[in-house]
């Protein structure tokens, strides 16, 4: 080989080595010394609306069902699965349905309850057999905190005052007496209340300047001078990036009258062309991930507005509707929003929970839409069969972070490149629980590339690392009624710990949770 050729081959080798090292530059630092905030368990909330087969033929099969084991009509398998998930809060009865719901229709003897038409969701007739008692008793079984969405769209102030008294008052008064007559002696003591839902849309098409006055009126009568019952009132919040809504709410509602402000954001490609839930292509995947990651920017900007009016962070940002929204499954009722759930949904869940953790100072509650058979569900049912979706598994793997101290992270990540667009490939969050155990959750959204990551734990001392991973062969894979265990968490034992460093190889489109002792 002559000198020229030698130089050329050395140069080619150098370029290759450089390319490899550039492709491996993911690095994460865990900054435990800056830890300050707790990851509120209520970030792990769910949503149960009277929509499609979420309540009827989902949670609730009726106490006369002979084929599906149930407790007072609620499926036992769903109760057990949600208990294992450690659900924070459960929001009910809507959504859009909430502002048409008159709670007194759903109490008392079931055969005397009026039937109603669910005008938002498929115009189906409901017999009101699932009402306030059914929901609150179910929450007790699941061990979830109930979150009731009050009707301020078509309801009245008196109706909401009565509902609060009915479920929470132990004093002698007409509503407490009525509850006792209906078989429940002790109140459930419900703390979390939504004051309307999407007031800018199905909740009344209000402008924020009008809504704040409505809010103030309802919020006044729900409690007393000092809110001595410690009711947690949540103002209807912005539709994604409507920052003017948050500004108007924060500016015009006195801070002693509001405990939470909501935010709704769905990952949707285009409301007119949402794309299929399973047979999507990489372009559709990339766009959905772009929408999901936009949550970070939304949270940052809404929080900045909240910080202006509430620097002490007393008011929580409550993301009480989030998740992926696609076309309904072919052949199903378009008003029922029934969709399958793939590894793409696992990616949405992983990155979104990481975002919430990293903003634990202000994001203290959230509700995935929705729990059963609607949108990005954790559970799907078909007659007596029930399956757990990839989203369920991510939420179960991540629940080790609940009520733990968030450890701030800094990250340098490779890009996930599709055509000429790019997104950060890696997402991360970390926490330390009350027993001193550290958990790190990692997501690689890249559709085809494995990611090598170096994690510096900055002076912390650990002696062991274990892990769990959720991934599959194809992004489009899902759990079906015929193959319910297709996607399941597995042991992840390739993370290497040495001194202050962890080396991790994340497979493409995977979610990993590491435990460090
Ligand atoms: O989750 C489905 C619907 O989406 C809810 O009813 C509504 O609040 C939102 O627009």
Coordinates of C-alpha atoms and ligand atoms in Angstrom, one line a residue:
X1 CA 0.0 0.0 0.0
X2 CA 1.5 3.3 -0.9
X3 CA 1.4 6.3 1.4
X4 CA -1.6 8.0 -0.2
X5 CA -3.7 4.9 0.0
X6 CA -2.6 4.5 3.7
X7 CA -3.7 8.0 4.5
X8 CA -7.0 7.5 2.7
X9 CA -7.8 4.3 4.6
X10 CA -6.8 5.8 8.0
X11 CA -9.1 8.8 7.2
X12 CA -12.0 6.5 6.3
X13 CA -11.5 4.6 9.5
X14 CA -11.4 7.8 11.5
X15 CA -14.6 9.1 10.0
X16 CA -16.3 5.8 10.7
X17 CA -15.1 5.9 14.4
X18 CA -16.3 9.5 14.7
X19 CA -19.7 8.6 13.2
X20 CA -20.1 5.7 15.7
X21 CA -19.1 8.0 18.6
X22 CA -21.5 10.7 17.4
X23 CA -24.2 8.1 17.2
X24 CA -23.6 7.2 20.8
X25 CA -23.6 10.5 22.5
X26 CA -26.7 10.0 24.7
X27 CA -25.8 11.1 28.2
X28 CA -28.0 11.7 31.2
X29 CA -27.0 13.2 34.6
X30 CA -29.2 12.6 37.6
X31 CA -28.9 15.7 39.9
X32 CA -30.1 14.3 43.2
X33 CA -28.6 17.3 45.1
X34 CA -31.3 19.5 43.5
X35 CA -34.3 17.3 44.5
X36 CA -37.2 19.3 45.9
X37 CA -40.6 18.1 44.7
X38 CA -42.7 15.0 45.2
X39 CA -44.3 13.2 42.2
X40 CA -47.9 13.3 43.1
X41 CA -49.6 9.9 42.9
X42 CA -52.6 11.7 41.3
X43 CA -50.6 12.2 38.1
X44 CA -51.6 8.5 37.6
X45 CA -55.2 9.3 37.2
X46 CA -57.8 7.9 34.8
X47 CA -61.0 9.0 33.2
X48 CA -64.3 7.2 33.0
X49 CA -66.9 9.0 30.8
X50 CA -70.4 7.9 29.8
X51 CA -69.1 7.3 26.3
X52 CA -69.3 4.3 24.1
X53 CA -68.5 1.1 26.1
X54 CA -66.5 2.8 28.9
X55 CA -69.2 2.6 31.6
X56 CA -72.0 0.5 30.2
X57 CA -70.6 -2.8 28.8
X58 CA -67.2 -1.7 30.1
X59 CA -66.8 -1.1 33.8
X60 CA -70.5 -1.9 34.4
X61 CA -72.2 -5.0 33.2
X62 CA -75.1 -4.8 35.6
X63 CA -75.7 -6.9 38.7
X64 CA -77.8 -9.4 36.8
X65 CA -74.9 -10.5 34.6
X66 CA -74.5 -14.3 34.9
X67 CA -71.4 -14.7 32.7
X68 CA -69.1 -11.9 34.0
X69 CA -68.1 -12.0 37.7
X70 CA -69.0 -8.6 39.2
X71 CA -69.5 -6.7 42.4
X72 CA -72.8 -4.7 42.3
X73 CA -72.5 -4.8 38.5
X74 CA -68.9 -3.7 38.2
X75 CA -66.5 -6.2 36.6
X76 CA -64.2 -7.9 39.2
X77 CA -61.4 -8.3 36.6
X78 CA -61.4 -4.5 35.9
X79 CA -61.4 -3.7 39.7
X80 CA -58.4 -6.0 40.2
X81 CA -56.5 -4.7 37.3
X82 CA -57.0 -1.1 38.3
X83 CA -56.1 -1.8 41.9
X84 CA -52.9 -3.2 40.7
X85 CA -52.3 -0.2 38.6
X86 CA -52.5 2.1 41.7
X87 CA -54.8 4.5 40.1
X88 CA -54.5 8.0 41.5
X89 CA -57.8 9.7 40.7
X90 CA -60.8 8.5 38.6
X91 CA -62.7 11.3 36.8
X92 CA -66.4 10.8 36.1
X93 CA -69.0 11.2 34.5
X94 CA -67.3 13.2 31.7
X95 CA -66.0 14.9 29.6
X96 CA -68.6 16.5 27.4
X97 CA -71.2 14.2 29.0
X98 CA -70.7 15.9 32.4
X99 CA -72.3 19.2 31.3
X100 CA -75.5 17.4 30.3
X101 CA -75.6 15.1 33.4
X102 CA -78.1 15.6 36.1
X103 CA -76.9 13.5 39.0
X104 CA -80.3 13.1 40.6
X105 CA -81.3 10.9 37.6
X106 CA -78.8 8.3 38.8
X107 CA -79.8 7.7 42.4
X108 CA -82.5 5.7 44.1
X109 CA -84.2 2.5 42.9
X110 CA -82.7 1.6 39.5
X111 CA -86.1 0.7 38.0
X112 CA -87.4 4.2 38.8
X113 CA -84.5 6.1 37.2
X114 CA -85.3 8.0 34.0
X115 CA -83.7 6.9 30.7
X116 CA -81.7 9.7 28.9
X117 CA -80.2 10.1 25.5
X118 CA -76.4 10.6 25.4
X119 CA -76.4 13.3 22.8
X120 CA -72.6 13.8 22.5
X121 CA -71.7 10.2 22.1
X122 CA -73.8 8.2 19.6
X123 CA -77.2 9.4 20.7
X124 CA -77.6 6.2 22.6
X125 CA -80.2 5.7 25.4
X126 CA -78.9 5.1 28.9
X127 CA -81.0 3.9 31.7
X128 CA -79.0 5.6 34.5
X129 CA -78.4 2.3 36.2
X130 CA -74.8 3.4 36.9
X131 CA -75.0 6.5 39.1
X132 CA -73.3 8.3 42.0
X133 CA -73.4 5.4 44.4
X134 CA -72.1 2.9 41.8
X135 CA -69.2 5.2 40.9
X136 CA -68.2 6.1 44.4
X137 CA -68.4 2.6 45.7
X138 CA -66.4 1.4 42.7
X139 CA -63.7 4.0 43.5
X140 CA -63.5 2.6 47.0
X141 CA -62.9 -0.9 45.6
X142 CA -60.3 0.3 43.2
X143 CA -58.8 2.5 46.0
X144 CA -58.8 5.4 43.6
X145 CA -59.7 9.0 44.7
X146 CA -63.0 10.1 43.0
X147 CA -62.9 13.2 40.9
X148 CA -66.4 14.4 40.0
X149 CA -67.0 16.8 37.1
X150 CA -69.7 19.2 37.9
X151 CA -72.3 20.3 35.4
X152 CA -72.2 24.1 35.0
X153 CA -73.2 24.0 31.3
X154 CA -76.9 22.8 31.6
X155 CA -77.0 22.4 35.4
X156 CA -77.6 24.9 38.2
X157 CA -75.7 26.2 41.1
X158 CA -78.2 24.5 43.4
X159 CA -77.8 21.2 41.7
X160 CA -74.0 21.3 42.3
X161 CA -74.4 22.4 45.9
X162 CA -76.8 19.5 46.4
X163 CA -74.4 17.0 44.9
X164 CA -71.5 18.2 47.1
X165 CA -73.8 17.8 50.1
X166 CA -75.1 14.4 49.0
X167 CA -71.7 12.8 48.7
X168 CA -69.8 14.6 51.5
X169 CA -72.1 15.9 54.2
X170 CA -72.5 14.1 57.5
X171 CA -74.7 16.8 59.0
X172 CA -78.5 16.7 59.2
X173 CA -79.7 18.2 55.9
X174 CA -82.0 17.1 53.1
X175 CA -79.2 15.7 50.8
X176 CA -77.5 13.8 53.5
X177 CA -80.9 12.3 54.5
X178 CA -81.6 11.4 50.9
X179 CA -78.3 9.6 50.7
X180 CA -79.1 7.6 53.8
X181 CA -82.5 6.7 52.5
X182 CA -80.7 5.4 49.4
X183 CA -78.6 3.1 51.5
X184 CA -75.4 4.9 52.2
X185 CA -75.0 6.0 55.8
X186 CA -71.5 7.5 55.8
X187 CA -70.6 10.1 53.2
X188 CA -67.8 9.3 50.7
X189 CA -66.2 12.7 51.4
X190 CA -65.3 13.7 47.8
X191 CA -62.6 16.3 47.6
X192 CA -61.9 16.7 43.9
X193 CA -64.4 18.6 41.8
X194 CA -64.3 19.9 38.3
X195 CA -66.2 23.2 37.8
X196 CA -67.4 22.4 34.3
X197 CA -65.5 20.7 31.5
X198 CA -64.1 22.3 28.3
X199 CA -66.2 25.4 28.9
X200 CA -64.7 26.8 25.7
X201 CA -66.4 23.9 23.7
X202 CA -69.0 21.3 24.6
X203 CA -69.2 22.7 28.1
X204 CA -71.0 25.9 26.9
X205 CA -68.9 27.5 24.2
X206 CA -68.0 30.3 26.6
X207 CA -65.3 32.9 26.2
X208 CA -62.8 32.8 29.2
X209 CA -63.9 36.3 30.3
X210 CA -67.4 34.9 30.8
X211 CA -66.4 31.6 32.2
X212 CA -64.4 33.1 35.1
X213 CA -67.6 34.7 36.4
X214 CA -69.5 31.5 36.1
X215 CA -66.6 29.7 37.9
X216 CA -66.5 32.2 40.7
X217 CA -70.2 31.8 41.3
X218 CA -70.2 28.0 41.4
X219 CA -67.0 27.9 43.4
X220 CA -68.4 30.2 46.0
X221 CA -71.5 28.1 46.8
X222 CA -69.7 24.7 46.7
X223 CA -68.1 25.5 50.1
X224 CA -68.0 28.1 52.9
X225 CA -66.1 31.3 53.7
X226 CA -62.8 29.6 54.3
X227 CA -63.3 26.4 52.2
X228 CA -63.2 24.6 55.6
X229 CA -64.2 21.3 53.8
X230 CA -60.9 21.6 51.8
X231 CA -62.7 21.0 48.5
X232 CA -60.2 21.0 45.6
X233 CA -61.9 23.0 42.9
X234 CA -60.6 22.6 39.4
X235 CA -61.3 25.3 36.8
X236 CA -62.0 24.2 33.3
X237 CA -58.8 24.8 31.4
X238 CA -57.2 25.5 28.1
X239 CA -57.5 23.6 24.9
X240 CA -53.8 22.7 24.2
X241 CA -52.0 26.0 23.4
X242 CA -54.8 28.5 24.3
X243 CA -52.6 30.5 26.7
X244 CA -55.1 33.3 26.8
X245 CA -57.5 31.0 28.6
X246 CA -55.0 30.2 31.3
X247 CA -54.0 33.9 31.6
X248 CA -57.7 35.0 32.0
X249 CA -58.4 32.2 34.5
X250 CA -55.3 32.9 36.6
X251 CA -55.8 36.7 36.5
X252 CA -59.5 36.8 37.4
X253 CA -60.1 34.0 39.9
X254 CA -58.7 34.8 43.3
X255 CA -56.2 32.3 44.4
X256 CA -58.3 31.3 47.5
X257 CA -61.1 30.2 45.2
X258 CA -59.2 27.7 43.0
X259 CA -57.0 24.8 43.7
X260 CA -56.4 23.5 40.2
X261 CA -56.5 24.7 36.6
X262 CA -57.1 22.1 33.9
X263 CA -55.4 21.5 30.6
X264 CA -56.5 19.2 27.8
X265 CA -54.2 18.0 25.1
X266 CA -54.6 15.0 22.8
X267 CA -52.0 13.6 20.4
X268 CA -53.9 13.7 17.1
X269 CA -52.5 14.0 13.6
X270 CA -55.4 16.0 12.1
X271 CA -58.9 16.1 13.5
X272 CA -60.2 15.5 9.9
X273 CA -57.8 12.6 9.2
X274 CA -56.6 11.0 12.4
X275 CA -55.3 7.8 10.9
X276 CA -55.7 4.2 12.0
X277 CA -54.9 2.9 15.5
X278 CA -52.8 -0.1 14.3
X279 CA -51.9 0.0 10.6
X280 CA -50.2 3.4 10.8
X281 CA -47.0 4.2 8.9
X282 CA -43.8 5.8 10.2
X283 CA -44.9 9.3 9.1
X284 CA -48.0 8.9 11.2
X285 CA -46.0 7.6 14.1
X286 CA -43.5 10.4 13.9
X287 CA -46.3 13.0 13.9
X288 CA -48.1 11.5 16.9
X289 CA -44.8 11.5 18.8
X290 CA -44.3 15.2 17.9
X291 CA -47.8 15.9 19.3
X292 CA -47.1 13.9 22.4
X293 CA -43.8 15.6 23.1
X294 CA -45.5 19.0 22.6
X295 CA -46.9 18.4 26.0
X296 CA -43.6 19.6 27.5
X297 CA -43.8 22.9 25.8
X298 CA -47.5 23.3 26.8
X299 CA -46.7 22.5 30.4
X300 CA -43.8 25.0 30.4
X301 CA -45.8 27.8 28.9
X302 CA -49.0 27.3 31.0
X303 CA -46.8 27.0 34.1
X304 CA -45.0 30.2 33.3
X305 CA -48.4 32.0 33.2
X306 CA -49.4 30.4 36.5
X307 CA -46.1 31.4 38.1
X308 CA -46.8 35.0 37.3
X309 CA -50.0 35.0 39.4
X310 CA -49.2 32.2 41.8
X311 CA -45.4 32.2 42.4
X312 CA -45.8 29.9 45.4
X313 CA -47.3 27.2 43.2
X314 CA -50.4 26.7 45.3
X315 CA -52.6 26.1 42.3
X316 CA -52.0 22.8 40.5
X317 CA -51.9 22.3 36.7
X318 CA -54.3 19.4 36.2
X319 CA -53.9 17.7 32.8
X320 CA -57.2 15.9 33.1
X321 CA -57.4 14.7 29.5
X322 CA -54.5 13.5 27.6
X323 CA -53.6 10.6 25.2
X324 CA -53.6 9.5 21.6
X325 CA -56.7 9.9 19.4
X326 CA -57.1 7.9 16.2
X327 CA -59.9 6.8 13.8
X328 CA -62.3 4.4 15.5
X329 CA -61.8 0.7 14.7
X330 CA -63.5 -0.2 11.3
X331 CA -67.1 -1.3 11.8
X332 CA -67.5 0.3 15.3
X333 CA -69.8 3.2 16.2
X334 CA -68.0 6.5 15.3
X335 CA -69.5 8.1 18.4
X336 CA -67.9 5.4 20.7
X337 CA -64.3 6.3 20.1
X338 CA -63.1 2.7 20.3
X339 CA -59.5 2.2 19.2
X340 CA -56.8 -0.4 19.6
X341 CA -53.6 0.3 21.5
X342 CA -50.1 -0.4 20.2
X343 CA -46.4 0.2 21.1
X344 CA -47.0 3.7 19.7
X345 CA -49.4 4.3 22.7
X346 CA -46.8 2.9 25.0
X347 CA -44.4 5.5 23.7
X348 CA -47.0 8.3 24.2
X349 CA -47.6 7.1 27.8
X350 CA -43.9 6.8 28.6
X351 CA -42.8 10.3 27.3
X352 CA -45.9 12.0 28.8
X353 CA -45.4 10.5 32.3
X354 CA -41.7 11.6 32.1
X355 CA -42.8 15.1 31.2
X356 CA -45.3 15.2 34.2
X357 CA -42.6 13.9 36.6
X358 CA -40.2 16.5 35.5
X359 CA -42.7 19.2 36.1
X360 CA -43.8 17.7 39.5
X361 CA -43.7 21.2 41.0
X362 CA -46.9 22.2 39.3
X363 CA -48.4 19.2 37.5
X364 CA -49.9 17.4 40.5
X365 CA -52.9 15.7 38.8
X366 CA -53.6 14.1 35.4
X367 CA -56.1 11.8 33.8
X368 CA -55.5 9.6 30.8
X369 CA -58.4 9.5 28.4
X370 CA -59.9 7.0 28.9
X371 CA -59.8 4.0 31.2
X372 CA -61.8 1.4 29.4
X373 CA -62.7 0.9 25.7
X374 CA -62.4 4.6 24.8
X375 CA -59.4 6.4 23.2
X376 CA -56.0 5.4 24.7
X377 CA -57.4 2.8 27.1
X378 CA -55.6 0.8 29.6
X379 CA -58.2 -1.9 29.4
X380 CA -60.3 -3.3 26.5
X381 CA -63.2 -5.6 27.0
X382 CA -65.2 -7.9 24.7
X383 CA -68.0 -9.7 26.5
X384 CA -66.4 -11.9 29.2
X385 CA -62.8 -11.2 27.9
X386 CA -60.6 -8.4 29.2
X387 CA -57.2 -7.4 28.0
X388 CA -54.5 -5.0 29.3
X389 CA -53.0 -2.7 26.7
X390 CA -49.4 -1.6 26.3
X391 CA -50.4 1.7 27.9
X392 CA -51.5 -0.3 31.0
X393 CA -48.1 -1.9 31.2
X394 CA -46.3 1.4 31.0
X395 CA -48.4 2.9 33.7
X396 CA -47.9 -0.1 35.9
X397 CA -44.1 -0.1 35.3
X398 CA -43.9 3.6 36.1
X399 CA -46.1 3.6 39.2
X400 CA -42.9 3.1 41.3
X401 CA -42.5 6.8 41.0
X402 CA -45.7 7.6 42.8
X403 CA -45.2 9.8 45.9
X404 CA -41.4 9.6 45.4
X405 CA -39.1 12.6 45.4
X406 CA -38.4 13.7 41.8
X407 CA -34.7 13.8 41.0
X408 CA -34.0 16.5 38.3
X409 CA -32.2 15.2 35.2
X410 CA -30.2 16.8 32.5
X411 CA -30.1 15.0 29.1
X412 CA -28.1 15.1 25.9
X413 CA -29.9 12.9 23.4
X414 CA -29.5 11.7 19.9
X415 CA -32.2 12.7 17.4
X416 CA -34.8 10.4 16.0
X417 CA -34.7 11.5 12.4
X418 CA -37.5 10.9 10.0
X419 CA -37.2 12.4 6.5
X420 CA -35.9 15.9 7.2
X421 CA -37.5 16.2 10.7
X422 CA -36.1 15.3 14.1
X423 CA -37.3 14.7 17.6
X424 CA -35.3 13.8 20.8
X425 CA -34.9 10.1 20.8
X426 CA -34.6 9.6 24.5
X427 CA -36.9 10.8 27.3
X428 CA -36.1 10.3 31.0
X429 CA -37.2 10.9 34.6
X430 CA -36.0 9.7 37.9
X431 CA -37.1 9.6 41.5
X432 CA -36.1 8.3 45.0
X433 CA -38.8 6.6 47.1
X434 CA -39.2 6.7 50.8
X435 CA -37.1 3.6 51.2
X436 CA -34.2 5.2 49.4
X437 CA -34.6 3.3 46.2
X438 CA -34.0 5.2 43.0
X439 CA -36.0 4.5 39.8
X440 CA -35.1 5.8 36.4
X441 CA -37.6 5.6 33.5
X442 CA -36.3 5.7 30.0
X443 CA -38.1 5.8 26.7
X444 CA -36.5 5.4 23.2
X445 CA -39.0 6.6 20.6
X446 CA -36.7 5.9 17.6
X447 CA -38.5 3.5 15.3
X448 CA -35.4 1.6 14.3
X449 CA -32.3 2.6 16.2
X450 CA -31.0 1.1 19.5
X451 CA -29.7 3.9 21.8
X452 CA -26.6 3.6 24.0
X453 CA -26.9 5.8 27.0
X454 CA -24.4 6.8 29.7
X455 CA -26.1 7.8 33.0
X456 CA -24.1 9.6 35.6
X457 CA -25.7 9.3 39.0
X458 CA -23.6 12.2 40.3
X459 CA -22.0 11.0 43.5
X460 CA -24.9 8.7 44.6
X461 CA -23.7 5.2 45.7
X462 CA -25.6 2.1 44.4
X463 CA -24.7 -1.5 44.6
X464 CA -27.2 -3.1 42.2
X465 CA -29.4 -2.3 39.2
X466 CA -32.3 -4.3 37.9
X467 CA -34.8 -3.4 35.3
X468 CA -38.0 -4.1 33.3
X469 CA -38.6 -3.4 29.6
X470 CA -41.6 -3.1 27.4
X471 CA -41.0 -3.5 23.7
X472 CA -42.1 -5.7 20.7
X473 CA -41.1 -6.7 17.2
X474 CA -43.2 -4.1 15.5
X475 CA -44.4 -0.7 16.5
X476 CA -47.8 -1.7 15.3
X477 CA -48.0 -4.7 17.6
X478 CA -50.8 -4.9 20.2
X479 CA -52.6 -7.2 22.6
X480 CA -55.7 -8.7 21.1
X481 CA -58.5 -10.8 22.6
X482 CA -56.9 -13.8 20.8
X483 CA -53.3 -13.0 21.9
X484 CA -53.7 -11.0 25.1
X485 CA -50.1 -11.4 26.3
X486 CA -48.4 -10.4 23.1
X487 CA -46.8 -7.4 24.7
X488 CA -45.8 -7.8 28.3
X489 CA -43.1 -6.3 30.5
X490 CA -40.0 -8.4 30.6
X491 CA -36.8 -8.5 32.7
X492 CA -34.2 -6.1 31.5
X493 CA -30.8 -7.2 32.7
X494 CA -28.3 -5.5 30.4
X495 CA -27.8 -2.3 32.3
X496 CA -24.3 -2.1 33.7
X497 CA -23.4 -0.2 36.9
X498 CA -19.9 0.8 37.7
X499 CA -19.1 3.5 40.3
X500 CA -21.0 6.6 39.3
X501 CA -22.0 5.4 35.9
X502 CA -24.7 3.3 34.3
X503 CA -24.5 2.0 30.8
X504 CA -27.8 1.2 29.1
X505 CA -28.7 0.0 25.7
X506 CA -32.3 0.8 24.9
X507 CA -33.9 -1.2 22.1
X508 CA -35.9 0.8 19.4
X509 CA -39.3 1.9 20.6
X510 CA -38.9 0.6 24.1
X511 CA -39.7 1.7 27.6
X512 CA -37.4 0.7 30.5
X513 CA -37.6 1.3 34.2
X514 CA -34.5 0.7 36.2
X515 CA -34.3 0.2 40.0
X516 CA -31.1 1.1 41.8
X517 CA -30.3 0.0 45.3
Ligands
LIG1 O1 -62.4 12.2 25.9 C1 -63.4 12.4 25.0 C2 -63.8 13.9 24.9 O2 -62.8 14.7 24.6 C3 -64.3 14.5 26.2 O3 -65.6 14.2 26.5 C4 -64.1 15.9 26.0 O4 -63.9 16.6 27.2 C5 -63.0 16.0 25.1 O5 -63.2 16.9 24.0

